[in-house]
CSV table of C-alpha atoms and ligand atoms in Angstrom, one decimal:
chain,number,residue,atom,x,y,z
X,1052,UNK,CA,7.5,22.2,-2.5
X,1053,UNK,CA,10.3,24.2,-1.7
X,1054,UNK,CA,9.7,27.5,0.7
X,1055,UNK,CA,10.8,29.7,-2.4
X,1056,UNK,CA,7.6,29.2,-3.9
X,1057,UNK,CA,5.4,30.4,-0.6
X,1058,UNK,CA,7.4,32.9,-0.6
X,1059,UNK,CA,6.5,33.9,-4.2
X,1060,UNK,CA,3.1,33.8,-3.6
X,1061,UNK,CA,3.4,37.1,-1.3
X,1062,UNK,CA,2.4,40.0,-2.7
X,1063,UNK,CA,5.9,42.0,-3.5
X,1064,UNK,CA,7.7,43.1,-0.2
X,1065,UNK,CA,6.5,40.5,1.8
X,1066,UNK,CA,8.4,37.5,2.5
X,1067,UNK,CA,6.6,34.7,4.5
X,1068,UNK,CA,8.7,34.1,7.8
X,1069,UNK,CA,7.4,31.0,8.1
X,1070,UNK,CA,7.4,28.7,4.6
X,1071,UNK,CA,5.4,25.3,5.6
X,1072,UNK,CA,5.9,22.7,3.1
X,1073,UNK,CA,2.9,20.7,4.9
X,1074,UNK,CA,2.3,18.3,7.5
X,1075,UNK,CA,5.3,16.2,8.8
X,1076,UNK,CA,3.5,13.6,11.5
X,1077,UNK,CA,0.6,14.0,14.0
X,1078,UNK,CA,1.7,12.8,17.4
X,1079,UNK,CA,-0.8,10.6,19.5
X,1080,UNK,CA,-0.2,10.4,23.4
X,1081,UNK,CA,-1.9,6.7,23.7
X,1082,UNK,CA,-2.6,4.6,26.8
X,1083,UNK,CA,-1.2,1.1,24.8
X,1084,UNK,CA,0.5,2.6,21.2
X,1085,UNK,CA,1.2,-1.2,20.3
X,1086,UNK,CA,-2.3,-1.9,19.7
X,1087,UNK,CA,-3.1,1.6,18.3
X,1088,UNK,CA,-0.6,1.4,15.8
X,1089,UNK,CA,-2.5,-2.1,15.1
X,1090,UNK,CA,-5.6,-0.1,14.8
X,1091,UNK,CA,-4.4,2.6,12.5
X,1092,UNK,CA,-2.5,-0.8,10.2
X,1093,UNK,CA,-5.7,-3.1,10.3
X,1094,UNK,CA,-8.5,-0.2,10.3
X,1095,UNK,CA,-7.0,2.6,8.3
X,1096,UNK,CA,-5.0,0.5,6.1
X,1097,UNK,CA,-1.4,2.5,7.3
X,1098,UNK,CA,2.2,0.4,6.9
X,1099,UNK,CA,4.5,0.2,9.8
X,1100,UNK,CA,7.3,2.2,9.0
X,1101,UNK,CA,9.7,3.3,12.2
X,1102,UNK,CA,9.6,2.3,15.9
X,1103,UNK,CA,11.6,3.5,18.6
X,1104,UNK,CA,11.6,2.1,22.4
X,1105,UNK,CA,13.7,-0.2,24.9
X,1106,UNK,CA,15.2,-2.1,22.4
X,1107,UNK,CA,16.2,1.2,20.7
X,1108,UNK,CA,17.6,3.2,23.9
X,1109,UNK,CA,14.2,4.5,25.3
X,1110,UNK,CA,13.8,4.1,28.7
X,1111,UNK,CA,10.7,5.7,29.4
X,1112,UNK,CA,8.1,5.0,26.1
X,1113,UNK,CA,7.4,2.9,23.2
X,1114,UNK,CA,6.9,4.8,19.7
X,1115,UNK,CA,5.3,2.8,17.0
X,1116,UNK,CA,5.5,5.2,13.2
X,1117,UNK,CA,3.0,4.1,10.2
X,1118,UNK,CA,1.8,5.7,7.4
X,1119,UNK,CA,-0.2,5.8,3.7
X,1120,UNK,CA,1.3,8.2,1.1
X,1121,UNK,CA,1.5,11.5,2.8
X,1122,UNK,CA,0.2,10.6,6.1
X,1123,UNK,CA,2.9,9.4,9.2
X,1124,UNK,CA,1.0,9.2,12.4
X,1125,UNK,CA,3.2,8.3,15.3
X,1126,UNK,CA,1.8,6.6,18.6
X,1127,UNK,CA,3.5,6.6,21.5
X,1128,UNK,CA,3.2,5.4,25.3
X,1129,UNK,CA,4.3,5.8,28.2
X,1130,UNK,CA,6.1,2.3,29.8
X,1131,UNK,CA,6.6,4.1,33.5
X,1132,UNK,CA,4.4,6.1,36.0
X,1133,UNK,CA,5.2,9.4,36.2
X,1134,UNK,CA,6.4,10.7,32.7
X,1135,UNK,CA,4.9,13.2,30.6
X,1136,UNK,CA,3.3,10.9,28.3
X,1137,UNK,CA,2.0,9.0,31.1
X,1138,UNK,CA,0.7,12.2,32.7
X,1139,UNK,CA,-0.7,13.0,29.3
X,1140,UNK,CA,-3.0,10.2,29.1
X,1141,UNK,CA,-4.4,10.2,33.0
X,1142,UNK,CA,-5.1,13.9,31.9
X,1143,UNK,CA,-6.4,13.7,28.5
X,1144,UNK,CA,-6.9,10.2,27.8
X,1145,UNK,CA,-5.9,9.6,24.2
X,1146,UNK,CA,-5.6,12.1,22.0
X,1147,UNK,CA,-2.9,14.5,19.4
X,1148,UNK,CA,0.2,16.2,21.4
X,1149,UNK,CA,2.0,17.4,18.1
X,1150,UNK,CA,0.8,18.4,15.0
X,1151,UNK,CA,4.1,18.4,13.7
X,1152,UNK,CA,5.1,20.7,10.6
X,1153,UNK,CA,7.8,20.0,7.9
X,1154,UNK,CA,10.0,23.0,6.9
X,1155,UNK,CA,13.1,23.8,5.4
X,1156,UNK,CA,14.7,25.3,8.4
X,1157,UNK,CA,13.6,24.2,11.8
X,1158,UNK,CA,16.1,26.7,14.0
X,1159,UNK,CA,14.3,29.9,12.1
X,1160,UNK,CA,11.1,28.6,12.4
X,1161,UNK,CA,11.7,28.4,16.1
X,1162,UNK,CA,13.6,31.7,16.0
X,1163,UNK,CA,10.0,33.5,14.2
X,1164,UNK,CA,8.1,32.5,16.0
X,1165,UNK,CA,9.0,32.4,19.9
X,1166,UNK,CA,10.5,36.2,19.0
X,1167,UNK,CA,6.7,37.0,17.6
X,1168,UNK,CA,5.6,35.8,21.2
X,1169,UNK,CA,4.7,31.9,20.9
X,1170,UNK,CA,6.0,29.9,24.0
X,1171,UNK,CA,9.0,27.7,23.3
X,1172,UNK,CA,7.9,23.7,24.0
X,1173,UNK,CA,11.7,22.4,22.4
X,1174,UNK,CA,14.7,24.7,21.7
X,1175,UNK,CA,16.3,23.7,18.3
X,1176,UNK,CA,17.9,20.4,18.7
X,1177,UNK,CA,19.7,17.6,16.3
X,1178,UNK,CA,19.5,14.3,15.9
X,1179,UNK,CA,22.0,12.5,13.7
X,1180,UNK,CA,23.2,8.6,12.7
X,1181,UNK,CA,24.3,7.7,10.1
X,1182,UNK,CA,21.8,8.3,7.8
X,1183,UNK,CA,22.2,12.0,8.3
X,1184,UNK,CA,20.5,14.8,10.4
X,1185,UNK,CA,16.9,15.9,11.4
X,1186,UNK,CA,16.4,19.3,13.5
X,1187,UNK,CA,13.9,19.7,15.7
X,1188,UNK,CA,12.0,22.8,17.5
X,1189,UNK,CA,8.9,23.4,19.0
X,1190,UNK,CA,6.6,25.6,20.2
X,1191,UNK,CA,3.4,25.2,22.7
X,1192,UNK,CA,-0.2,25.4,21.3
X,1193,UNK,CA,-3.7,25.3,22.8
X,1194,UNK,CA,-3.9,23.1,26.3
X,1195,UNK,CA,-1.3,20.8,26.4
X,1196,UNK,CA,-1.1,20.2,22.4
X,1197,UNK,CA,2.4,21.1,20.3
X,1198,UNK,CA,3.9,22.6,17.1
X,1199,UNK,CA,6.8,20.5,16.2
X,1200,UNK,CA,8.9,22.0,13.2
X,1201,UNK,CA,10.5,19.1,11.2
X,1202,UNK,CA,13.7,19.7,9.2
X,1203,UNK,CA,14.2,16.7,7.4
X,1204,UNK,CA,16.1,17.6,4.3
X,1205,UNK,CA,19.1,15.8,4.8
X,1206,UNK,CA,17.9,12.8,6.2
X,1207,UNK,CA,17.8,9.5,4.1
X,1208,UNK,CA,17.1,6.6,7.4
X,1209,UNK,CA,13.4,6.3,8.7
X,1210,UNK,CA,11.4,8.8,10.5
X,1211,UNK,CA,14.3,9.9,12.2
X,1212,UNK,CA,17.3,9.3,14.6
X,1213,UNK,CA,16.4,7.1,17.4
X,1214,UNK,CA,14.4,5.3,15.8
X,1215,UNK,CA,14.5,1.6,13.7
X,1216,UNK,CA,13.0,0.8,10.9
X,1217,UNK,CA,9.7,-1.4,10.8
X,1218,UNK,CA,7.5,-4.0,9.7
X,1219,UNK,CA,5.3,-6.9,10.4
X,1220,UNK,CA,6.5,-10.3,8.6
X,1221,UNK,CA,3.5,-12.1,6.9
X,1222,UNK,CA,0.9,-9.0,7.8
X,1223,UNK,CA,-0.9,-8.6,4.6
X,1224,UNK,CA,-1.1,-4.9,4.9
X,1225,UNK,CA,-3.5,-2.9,2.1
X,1226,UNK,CA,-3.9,0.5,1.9
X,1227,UNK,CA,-7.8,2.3,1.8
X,1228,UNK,CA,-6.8,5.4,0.1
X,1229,UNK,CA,-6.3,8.0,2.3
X,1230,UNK,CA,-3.7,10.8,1.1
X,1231,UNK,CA,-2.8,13.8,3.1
X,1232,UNK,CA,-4.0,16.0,5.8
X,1233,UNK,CA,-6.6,18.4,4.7
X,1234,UNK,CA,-6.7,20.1,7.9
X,1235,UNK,CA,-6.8,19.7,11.8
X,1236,UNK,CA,-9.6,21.3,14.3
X,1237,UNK,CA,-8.6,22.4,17.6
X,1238,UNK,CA,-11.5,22.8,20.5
X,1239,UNK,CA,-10.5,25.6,22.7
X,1240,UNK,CA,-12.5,27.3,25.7
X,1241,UNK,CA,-15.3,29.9,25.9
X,1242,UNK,CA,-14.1,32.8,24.4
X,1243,UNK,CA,-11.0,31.9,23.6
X,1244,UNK,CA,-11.2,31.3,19.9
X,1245,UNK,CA,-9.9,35.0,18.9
X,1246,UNK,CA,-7.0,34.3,21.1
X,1247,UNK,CA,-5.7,31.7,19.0
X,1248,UNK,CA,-7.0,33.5,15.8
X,1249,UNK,CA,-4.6,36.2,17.4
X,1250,UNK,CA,-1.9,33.5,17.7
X,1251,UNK,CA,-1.5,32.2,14.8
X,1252,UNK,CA,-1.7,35.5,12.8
X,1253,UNK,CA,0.8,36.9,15.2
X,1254,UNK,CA,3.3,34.5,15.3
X,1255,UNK,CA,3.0,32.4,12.8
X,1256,UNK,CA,1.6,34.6,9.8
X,1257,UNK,CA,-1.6,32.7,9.1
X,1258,UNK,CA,-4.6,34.2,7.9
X,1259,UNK,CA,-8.1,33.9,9.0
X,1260,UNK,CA,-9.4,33.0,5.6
X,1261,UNK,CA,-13.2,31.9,6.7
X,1262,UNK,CA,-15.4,32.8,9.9
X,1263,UNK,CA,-18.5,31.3,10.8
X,1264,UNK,CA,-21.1,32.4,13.9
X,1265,UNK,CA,-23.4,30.8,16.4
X,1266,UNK,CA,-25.8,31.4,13.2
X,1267,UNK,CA,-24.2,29.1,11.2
X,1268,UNK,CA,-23.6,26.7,13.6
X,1269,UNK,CA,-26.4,25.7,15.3
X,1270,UNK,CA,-29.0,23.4,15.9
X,1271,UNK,CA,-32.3,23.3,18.3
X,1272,UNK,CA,-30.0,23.4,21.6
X,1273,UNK,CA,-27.0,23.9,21.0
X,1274,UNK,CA,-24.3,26.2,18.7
X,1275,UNK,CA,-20.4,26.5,18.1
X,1276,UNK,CA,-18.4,29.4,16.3
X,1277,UNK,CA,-15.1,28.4,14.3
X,1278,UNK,CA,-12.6,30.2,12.7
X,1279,UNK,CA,-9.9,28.7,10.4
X,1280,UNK,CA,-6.3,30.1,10.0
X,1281,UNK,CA,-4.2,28.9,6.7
X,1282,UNK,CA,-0.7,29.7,6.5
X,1283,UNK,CA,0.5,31.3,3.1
X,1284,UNK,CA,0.5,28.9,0.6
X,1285,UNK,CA,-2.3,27.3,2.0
X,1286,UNK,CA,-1.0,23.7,2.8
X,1287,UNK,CA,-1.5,23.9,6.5
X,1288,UNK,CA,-5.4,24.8,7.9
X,1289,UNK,CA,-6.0,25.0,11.9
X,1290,UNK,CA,-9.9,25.5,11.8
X,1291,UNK,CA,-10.9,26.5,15.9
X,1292,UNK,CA,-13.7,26.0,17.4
X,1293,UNK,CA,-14.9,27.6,20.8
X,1294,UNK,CA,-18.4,26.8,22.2
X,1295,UNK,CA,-21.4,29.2,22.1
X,1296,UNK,CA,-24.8,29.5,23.9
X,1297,UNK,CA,-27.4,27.1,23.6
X,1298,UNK,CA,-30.3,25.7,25.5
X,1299,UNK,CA,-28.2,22.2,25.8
X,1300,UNK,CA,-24.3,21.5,26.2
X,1301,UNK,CA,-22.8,21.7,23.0
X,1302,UNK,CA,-20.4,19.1,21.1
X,1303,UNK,CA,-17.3,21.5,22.2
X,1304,UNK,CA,-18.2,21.5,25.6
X,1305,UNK,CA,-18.4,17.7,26.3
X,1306,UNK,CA,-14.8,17.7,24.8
X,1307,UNK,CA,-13.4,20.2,26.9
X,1308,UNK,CA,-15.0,18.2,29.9
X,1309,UNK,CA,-14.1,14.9,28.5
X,1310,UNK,CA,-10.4,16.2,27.1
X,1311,UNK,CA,-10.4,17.6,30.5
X,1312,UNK,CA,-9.5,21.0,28.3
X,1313,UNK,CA,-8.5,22.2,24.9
X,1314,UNK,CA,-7.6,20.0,22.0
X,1315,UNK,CA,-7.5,18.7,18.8
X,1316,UNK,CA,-10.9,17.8,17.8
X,1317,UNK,CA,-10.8,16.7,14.4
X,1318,UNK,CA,-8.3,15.6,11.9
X,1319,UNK,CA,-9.3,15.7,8.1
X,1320,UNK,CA,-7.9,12.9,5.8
X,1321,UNK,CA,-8.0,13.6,1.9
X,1322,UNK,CA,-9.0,10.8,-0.5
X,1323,UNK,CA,-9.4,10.9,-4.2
X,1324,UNK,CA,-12.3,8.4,-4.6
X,1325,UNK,CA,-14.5,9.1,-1.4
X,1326,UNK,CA,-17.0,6.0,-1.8
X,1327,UNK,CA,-14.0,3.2,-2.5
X,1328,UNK,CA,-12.1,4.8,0.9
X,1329,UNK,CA,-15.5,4.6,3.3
X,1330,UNK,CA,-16.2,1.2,1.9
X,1331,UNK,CA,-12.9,0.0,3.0
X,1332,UNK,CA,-13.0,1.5,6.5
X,1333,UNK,CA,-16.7,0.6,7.2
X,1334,UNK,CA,-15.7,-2.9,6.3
X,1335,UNK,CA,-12.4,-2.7,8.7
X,1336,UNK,CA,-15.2,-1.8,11.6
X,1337,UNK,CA,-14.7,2.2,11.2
X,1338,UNK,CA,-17.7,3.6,12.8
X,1339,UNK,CA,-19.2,6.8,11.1
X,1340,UNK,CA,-21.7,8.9,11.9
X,1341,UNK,CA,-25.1,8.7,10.2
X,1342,UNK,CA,-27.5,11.8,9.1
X,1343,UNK,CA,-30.8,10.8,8.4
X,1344,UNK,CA,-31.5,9.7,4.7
X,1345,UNK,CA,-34.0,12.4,4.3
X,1346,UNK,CA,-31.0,14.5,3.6
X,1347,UNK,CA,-31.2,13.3,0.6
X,1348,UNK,CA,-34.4,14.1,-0.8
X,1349,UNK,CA,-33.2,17.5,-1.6
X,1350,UNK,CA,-29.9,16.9,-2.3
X,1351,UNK,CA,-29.2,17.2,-6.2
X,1352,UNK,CA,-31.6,20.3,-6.0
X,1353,UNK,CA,-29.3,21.7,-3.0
X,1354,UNK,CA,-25.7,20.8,-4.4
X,1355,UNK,CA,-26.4,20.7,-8.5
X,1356,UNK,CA,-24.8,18.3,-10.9
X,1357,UNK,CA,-22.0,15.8,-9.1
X,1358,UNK,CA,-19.7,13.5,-10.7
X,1359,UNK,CA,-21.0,10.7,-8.4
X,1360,UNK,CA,-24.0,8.3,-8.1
X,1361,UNK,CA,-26.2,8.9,-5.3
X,1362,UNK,CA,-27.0,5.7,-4.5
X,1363,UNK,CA,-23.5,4.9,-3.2
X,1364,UNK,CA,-23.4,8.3,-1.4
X,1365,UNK,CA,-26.8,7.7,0.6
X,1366,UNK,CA,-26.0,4.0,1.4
X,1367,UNK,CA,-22.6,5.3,2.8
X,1368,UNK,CA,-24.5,8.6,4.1
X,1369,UNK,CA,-21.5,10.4,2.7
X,1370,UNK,CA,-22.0,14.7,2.7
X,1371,UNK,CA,-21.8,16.9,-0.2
X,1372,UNK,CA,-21.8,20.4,0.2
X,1373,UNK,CA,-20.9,23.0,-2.9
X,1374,UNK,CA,-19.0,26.4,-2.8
X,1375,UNK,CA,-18.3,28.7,-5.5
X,1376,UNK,CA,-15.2,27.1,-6.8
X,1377,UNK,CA,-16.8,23.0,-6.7
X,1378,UNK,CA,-18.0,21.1,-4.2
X,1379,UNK,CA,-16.9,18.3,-1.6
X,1380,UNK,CA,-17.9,14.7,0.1
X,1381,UNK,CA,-17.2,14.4,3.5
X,1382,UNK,CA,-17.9,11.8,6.0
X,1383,UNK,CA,-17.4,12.1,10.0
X,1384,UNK,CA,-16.6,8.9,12.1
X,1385,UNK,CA,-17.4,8.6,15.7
X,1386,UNK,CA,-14.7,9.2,18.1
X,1387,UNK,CA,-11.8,6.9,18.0
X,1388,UNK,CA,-12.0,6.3,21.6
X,1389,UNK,CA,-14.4,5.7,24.7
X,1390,UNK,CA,-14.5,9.7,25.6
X,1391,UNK,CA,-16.3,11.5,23.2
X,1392,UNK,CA,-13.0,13.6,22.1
X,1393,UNK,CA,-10.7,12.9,18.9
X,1394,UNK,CA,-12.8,11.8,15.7
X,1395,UNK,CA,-11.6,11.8,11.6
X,1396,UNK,CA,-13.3,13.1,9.1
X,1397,UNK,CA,-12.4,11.7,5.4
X,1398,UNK,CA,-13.0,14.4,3.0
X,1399,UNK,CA,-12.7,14.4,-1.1
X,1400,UNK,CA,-12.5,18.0,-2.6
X,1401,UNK,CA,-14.1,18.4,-6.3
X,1402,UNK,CA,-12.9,22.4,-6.3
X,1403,UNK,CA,-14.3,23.4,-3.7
X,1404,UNK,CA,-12.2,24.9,-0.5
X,1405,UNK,CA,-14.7,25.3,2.0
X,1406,UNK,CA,-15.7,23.1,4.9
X,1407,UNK,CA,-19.3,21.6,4.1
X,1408,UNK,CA,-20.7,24.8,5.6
X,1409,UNK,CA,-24.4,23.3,4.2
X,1410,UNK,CA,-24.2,20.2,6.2
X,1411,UNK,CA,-23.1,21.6,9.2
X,1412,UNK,CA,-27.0,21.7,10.8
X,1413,UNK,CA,-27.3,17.6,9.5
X,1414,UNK,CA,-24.2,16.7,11.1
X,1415,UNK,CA,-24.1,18.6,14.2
X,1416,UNK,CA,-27.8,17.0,15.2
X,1417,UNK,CA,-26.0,13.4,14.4
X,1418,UNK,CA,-23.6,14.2,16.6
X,1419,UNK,CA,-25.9,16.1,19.3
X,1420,UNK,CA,-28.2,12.3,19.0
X,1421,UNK,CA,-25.1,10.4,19.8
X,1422,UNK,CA,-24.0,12.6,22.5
X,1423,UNK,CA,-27.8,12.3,24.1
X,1424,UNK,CA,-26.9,8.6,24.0
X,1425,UNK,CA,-24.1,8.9,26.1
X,1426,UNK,CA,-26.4,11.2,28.6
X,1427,UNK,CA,-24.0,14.3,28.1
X,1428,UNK,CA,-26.5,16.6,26.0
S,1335,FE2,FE1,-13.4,19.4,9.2
């Protein structure tokens, strides 16, 4: 959608300085991207698409590109001691360095927002061959993670300059439905959530569009507030989550000790038919999380009427929660690595554009049991 039309939705006088048409890539720092980008093929049913390494001029790091409609998730490693990548992973382990934003003009988006006070991470740069030109910029985030502002428009190769295009002869590659990014969650330290509230609204015009308290969140021991941030039109939601007092460690805290600091917690993946996409992952070995099946019991009279059949929902133990505007399924699958850190969620919206406030107490205690089984609760 082109920028002219976030810019309409502005109330007259105001002019968004920073039109997002959505999300370009998310970035994983990997200890061994060739078999995470098998991972992300086999398990979450993503096509090759673009890889860039040796063979391509890279010295230092191997980047392996798939995606599934609007998704493109790009892993990348280091293949020498001593680089950032490889610093990123003995620090971190795996996890997201750039959430990576597509826009029409990448120089002013860097312009906006480093003169609104958001550190620089890359000063506008081009890459061209000769399938055209992408621009680049960045800016630094929470702990070590990244904006990147993609400007892609007159580019025609794959993913971008440096890299080649990709694909695996005689892999029978099929696809399990997921669409777009519905939103990503960052973890950040005690007391630091209204600092990045304060970030994004200062420099890159978001607004705080839902809040919720220790009250909300909580469970017997332990509690978490979150804000989330939207930019204008709405396409791009940074949920953030800080930890709050408890009687036990909460879910944030073992991420910022495991993360060894802030990150990106969650990443939400839209599909239009929840039950077909959670079938196909559980049966590629995707490991969800699991609330018990008294949940339920009460369920129709909680939530109302729903398009769906139950039974599929509670033998998948897929969430529904309802808002004013409709309701949604959700699922939440374990993390996708030995720490406790990055997990997905695979969401289906039905209207509503909330964040399964209602399950929040039945998923957190999931969560909170499998943490107590890793003896960090
Ligand atoms: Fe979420």
């Amino acid at each position: 959608m082109p920028s002219t039309t976030a810019a309409k939705n502005k109330s007259a006088g105001e002019t968004d300085f920073l039109p997002l048409l959505g999300t370009d890539y998310i970035e994983f720092y990997v200890g061994n991207a060739k078999q995470a980008a098998h991972y992300y093929i086999t398990a979450f049913g993503f096509t090759p698409w673009a890889y860039a390494g040796p063979e391509t001029g890279v010295k230092d790091r191997a980047s392996y590109v798939v995606r599934q409609n609007k998704l493109t998730f790009v892993l990348t490693s280091s293949i020498k001691n001593g680089t950032p990548v490889a610093d990123h992973v003995y620090k971190h382990g795996d996890g997201v360095k750039a959430l990576a934003l597509l826009v029409d003009d990448a120089r002013a988006a860097w312009k906006e927002t480093t003169g609104r006070g958001a550190e620089s991470y890359m000063e506008p740069a081009v890459l061209k061959d000769k399938e055209g030109e992408v621009v680049l910029s960045g800016i630094r985030l929470y702990g070590d993670t990244v904006h990147v502002f993609v400007e892609r428009k007159n580019y025609t190769g794959a993913f971008m300059p440096g890299y080649v295009s990709w694909t695996i002869p005689h892999f029978q590659i099929k696809e399990t439905g997921l669409q777009y990014v519905d939103h990503c969650v960052g973890n950040v330290g005690w007391y630091q959530m209204n600092r990045w509230v304060k970030f994004y609204e200062d420099t890159m015009g978001f607004k705080n569009i839902l809040s919720f308290d220790d009250e909300d969140i909580s469970t017997e021991y332990s509690a978490l507030m979150s804000k989330v941030m939207s930019n204008e039109n709405g396409f791009v939601k940074f949920p953030i989550n800080e930890p709050a007092e408890g009687k036990k460690k909460s879910q944030v805290e073992e991420y910022l000790e495991f993360y060894n600091g802030e990150g990106v917690q969650h990443i939400a993946l839209a599909t239009n038919d929840i039950v077909a996409t959670i079938k196909e992952l559980m049966s590629r070995g995707v490991e969800f999380l699991r609330v018990p099946t008294t949940y339920y019991d009460d369920l129709m009279s909680r939530v109302g009427h729903i398009d769906e059949d139950l039974e599929p929902l509670k033998e998948l133990g897929i969430l529904v929660d309802r808002d004013n505007e409709g309701y949604l399924l959700q699922l939440f699958s374990k993390p996708v690595e030995d720490r406790p850190t990055l997990f997905f969620e695979i969401i289906q919206r039905k209207g509503a554009k909330s964040f399964g406030k209602g399950n929040f107490k039945a998923l957190f205690e999931a969560m909170e049991r499998e943490q107590a089984l890793r003896g960090n609760l």
